[in-house]
Backbone as a chain_set.jsonl record, in Angstrom:
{"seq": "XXXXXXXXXXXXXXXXXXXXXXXXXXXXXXXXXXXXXXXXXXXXXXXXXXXXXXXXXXXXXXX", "coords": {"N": [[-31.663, -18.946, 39.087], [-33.637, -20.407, 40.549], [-32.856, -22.55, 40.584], [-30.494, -23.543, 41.452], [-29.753, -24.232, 44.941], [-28.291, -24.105, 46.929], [-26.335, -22.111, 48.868], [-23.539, -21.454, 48.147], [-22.979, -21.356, 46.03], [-23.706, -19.3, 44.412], [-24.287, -17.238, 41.834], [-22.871, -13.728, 41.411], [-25.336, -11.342, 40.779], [-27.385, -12.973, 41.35], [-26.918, -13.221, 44.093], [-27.18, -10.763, 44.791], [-29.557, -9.942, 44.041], [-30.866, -11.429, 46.897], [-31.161, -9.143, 48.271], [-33.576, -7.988, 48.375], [-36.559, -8.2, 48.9], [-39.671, -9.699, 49.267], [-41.413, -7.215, 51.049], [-39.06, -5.554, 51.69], [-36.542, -3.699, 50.896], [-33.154, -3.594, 51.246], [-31.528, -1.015, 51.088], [-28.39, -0.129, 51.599], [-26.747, -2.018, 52.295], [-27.039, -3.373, 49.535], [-26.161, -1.369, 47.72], [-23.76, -1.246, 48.717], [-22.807, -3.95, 48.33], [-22.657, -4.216, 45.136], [-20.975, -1.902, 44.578], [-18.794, -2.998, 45.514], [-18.941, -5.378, 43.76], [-18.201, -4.065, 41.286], [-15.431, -3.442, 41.433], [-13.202, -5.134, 40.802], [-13.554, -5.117, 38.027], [-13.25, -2.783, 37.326], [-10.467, -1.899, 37.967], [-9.285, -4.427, 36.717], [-9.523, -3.22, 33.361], [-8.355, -0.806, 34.026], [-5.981, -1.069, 34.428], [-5.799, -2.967, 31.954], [-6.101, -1.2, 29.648], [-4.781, 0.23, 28.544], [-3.553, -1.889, 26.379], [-6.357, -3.034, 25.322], [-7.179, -0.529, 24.023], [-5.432, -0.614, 22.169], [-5.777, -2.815, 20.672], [-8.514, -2.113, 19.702], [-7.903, -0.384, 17.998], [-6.366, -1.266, 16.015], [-7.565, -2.659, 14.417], [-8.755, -0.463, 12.571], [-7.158, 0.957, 10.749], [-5.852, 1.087, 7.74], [-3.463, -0.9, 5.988]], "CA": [[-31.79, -18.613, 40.483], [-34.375, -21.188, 41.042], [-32.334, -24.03, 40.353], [-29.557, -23.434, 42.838], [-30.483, -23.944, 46.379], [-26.672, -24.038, 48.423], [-26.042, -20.671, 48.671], [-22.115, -21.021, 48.267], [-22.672, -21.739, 44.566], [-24.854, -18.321, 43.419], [-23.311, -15.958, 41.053], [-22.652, -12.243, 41.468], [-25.535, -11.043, 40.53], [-28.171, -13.648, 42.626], [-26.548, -12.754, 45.534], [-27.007, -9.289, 45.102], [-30.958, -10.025, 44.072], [-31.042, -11.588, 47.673], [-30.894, -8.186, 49.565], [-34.657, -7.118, 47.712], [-37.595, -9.094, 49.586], [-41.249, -8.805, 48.82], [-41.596, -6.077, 51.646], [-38.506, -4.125, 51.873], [-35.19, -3.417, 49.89], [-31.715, -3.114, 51.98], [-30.238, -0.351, 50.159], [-27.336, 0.201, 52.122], [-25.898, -3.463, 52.101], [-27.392, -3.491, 48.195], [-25.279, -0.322, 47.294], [-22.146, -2.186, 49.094], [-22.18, -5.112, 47.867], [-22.505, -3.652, 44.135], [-20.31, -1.695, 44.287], [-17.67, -4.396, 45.287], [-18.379, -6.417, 42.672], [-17.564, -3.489, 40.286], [-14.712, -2.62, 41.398], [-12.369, -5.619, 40.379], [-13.797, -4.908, 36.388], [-12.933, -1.013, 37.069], [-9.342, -2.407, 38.554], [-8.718, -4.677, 35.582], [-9.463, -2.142, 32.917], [-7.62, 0.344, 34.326], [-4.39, -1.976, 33.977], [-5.686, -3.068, 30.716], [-6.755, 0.06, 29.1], [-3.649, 0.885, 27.061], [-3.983, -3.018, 25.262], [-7.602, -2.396, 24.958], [-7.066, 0.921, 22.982], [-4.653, -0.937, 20.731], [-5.947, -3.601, 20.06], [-9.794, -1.473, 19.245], [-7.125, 0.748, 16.982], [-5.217, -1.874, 15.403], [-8.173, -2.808, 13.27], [-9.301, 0.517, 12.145], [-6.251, 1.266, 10.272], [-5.397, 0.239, 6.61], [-2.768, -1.091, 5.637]], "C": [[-32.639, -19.651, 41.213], [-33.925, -22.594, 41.407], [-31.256, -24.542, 41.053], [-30.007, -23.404, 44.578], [-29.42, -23.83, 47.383], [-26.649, -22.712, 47.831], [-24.319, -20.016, 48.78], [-21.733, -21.66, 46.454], [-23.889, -20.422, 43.408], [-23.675, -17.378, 42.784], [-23.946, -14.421, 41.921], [-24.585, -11.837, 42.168], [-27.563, -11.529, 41.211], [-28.144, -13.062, 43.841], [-26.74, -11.563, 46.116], [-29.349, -9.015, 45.145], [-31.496, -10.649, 45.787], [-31.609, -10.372, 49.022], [-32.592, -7.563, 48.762], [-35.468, -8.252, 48.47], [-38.837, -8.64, 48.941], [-41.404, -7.2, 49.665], [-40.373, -4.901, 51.706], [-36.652, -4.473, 50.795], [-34.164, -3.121, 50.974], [-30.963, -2.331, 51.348], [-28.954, -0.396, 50.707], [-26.078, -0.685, 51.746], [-25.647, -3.562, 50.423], [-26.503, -2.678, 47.348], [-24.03, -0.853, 47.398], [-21.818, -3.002, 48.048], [-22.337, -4.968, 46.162], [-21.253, -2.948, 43.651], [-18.45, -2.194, 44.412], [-17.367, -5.187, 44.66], [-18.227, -5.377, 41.55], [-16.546, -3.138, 40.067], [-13.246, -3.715, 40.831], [-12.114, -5.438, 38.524], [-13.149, -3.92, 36.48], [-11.23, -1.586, 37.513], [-8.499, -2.902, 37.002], [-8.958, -3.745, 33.991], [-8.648, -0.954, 32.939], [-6.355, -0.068, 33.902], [-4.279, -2.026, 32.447], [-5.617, -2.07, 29.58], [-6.071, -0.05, 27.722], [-3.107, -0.176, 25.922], [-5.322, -3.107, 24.758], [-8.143, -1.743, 23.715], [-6.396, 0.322, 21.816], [-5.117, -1.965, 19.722], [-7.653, -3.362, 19.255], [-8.968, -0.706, 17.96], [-6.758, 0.028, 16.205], [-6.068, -2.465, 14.091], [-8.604, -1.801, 12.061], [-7.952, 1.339, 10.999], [-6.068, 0.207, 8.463], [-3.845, 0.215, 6.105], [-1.327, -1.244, 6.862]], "O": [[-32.431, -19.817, 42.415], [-34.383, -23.442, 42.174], [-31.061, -25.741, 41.256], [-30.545, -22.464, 45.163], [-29.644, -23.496, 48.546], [-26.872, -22.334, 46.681], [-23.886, -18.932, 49.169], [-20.734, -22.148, 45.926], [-24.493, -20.545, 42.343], [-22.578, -16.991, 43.187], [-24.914, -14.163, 42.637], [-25.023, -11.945, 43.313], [-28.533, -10.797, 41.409], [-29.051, -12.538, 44.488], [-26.614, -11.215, 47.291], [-30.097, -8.335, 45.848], [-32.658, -10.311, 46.016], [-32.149, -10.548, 50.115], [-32.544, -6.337, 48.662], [-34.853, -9.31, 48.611], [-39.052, -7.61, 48.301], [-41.494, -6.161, 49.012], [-40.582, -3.688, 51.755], [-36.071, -5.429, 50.281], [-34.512, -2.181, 51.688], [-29.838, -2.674, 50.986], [-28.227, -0.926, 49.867], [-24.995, -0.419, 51.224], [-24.533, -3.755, 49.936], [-26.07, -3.175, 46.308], [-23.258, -0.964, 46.445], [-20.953, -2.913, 47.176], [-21.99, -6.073, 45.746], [-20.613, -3.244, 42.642], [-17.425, -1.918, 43.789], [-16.29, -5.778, 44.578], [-18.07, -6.023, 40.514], [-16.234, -2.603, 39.003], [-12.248, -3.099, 40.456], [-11.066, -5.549, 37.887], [-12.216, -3.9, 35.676], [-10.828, -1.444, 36.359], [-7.629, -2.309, 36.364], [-7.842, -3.842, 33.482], [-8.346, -0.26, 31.968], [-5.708, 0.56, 33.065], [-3.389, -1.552, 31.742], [-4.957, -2.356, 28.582], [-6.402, -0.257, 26.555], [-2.49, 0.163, 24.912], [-5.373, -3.288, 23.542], [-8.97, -2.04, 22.853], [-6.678, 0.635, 20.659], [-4.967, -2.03, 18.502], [-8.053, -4.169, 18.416], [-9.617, -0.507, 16.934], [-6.695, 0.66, 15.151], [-5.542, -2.709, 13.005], [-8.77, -2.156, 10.894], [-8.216, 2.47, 10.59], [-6.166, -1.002, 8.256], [-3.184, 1.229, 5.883], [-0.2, -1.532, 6.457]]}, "num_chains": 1, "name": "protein.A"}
């Protein structure tokens, strides 16, 4: 975080540490923008799920 200073090259997760200051916290924005970046993981998952499952299953099996 320190080592980046353009602010069109921060990850996720920077960007989201931006909305906390010494004095006050933006929940509102902070809540948003969280839950926007979760929702493409919850998206792909959902698609993936049923290769996921098989491929967690496909080991557990003998033979």
């Amino acid at each position: 975080m320190t080592l980046i200073h353009s602010s069109d090259k921060r990850t996720i997760p920077t960007a989201l540490n931006g909305f906390i200051t010494s004095f006050n916290i933006e929940w509102g924005p902070l809540s948003a923008a969280a839950v926007l970046t979760v929702f493409p993981t919850m998206i792909l998952f959902g698609v993936a799920s049923k290769w996921i499952v098989a491929g967690l299953t496909a080991g557990a099996t003998k033979g």
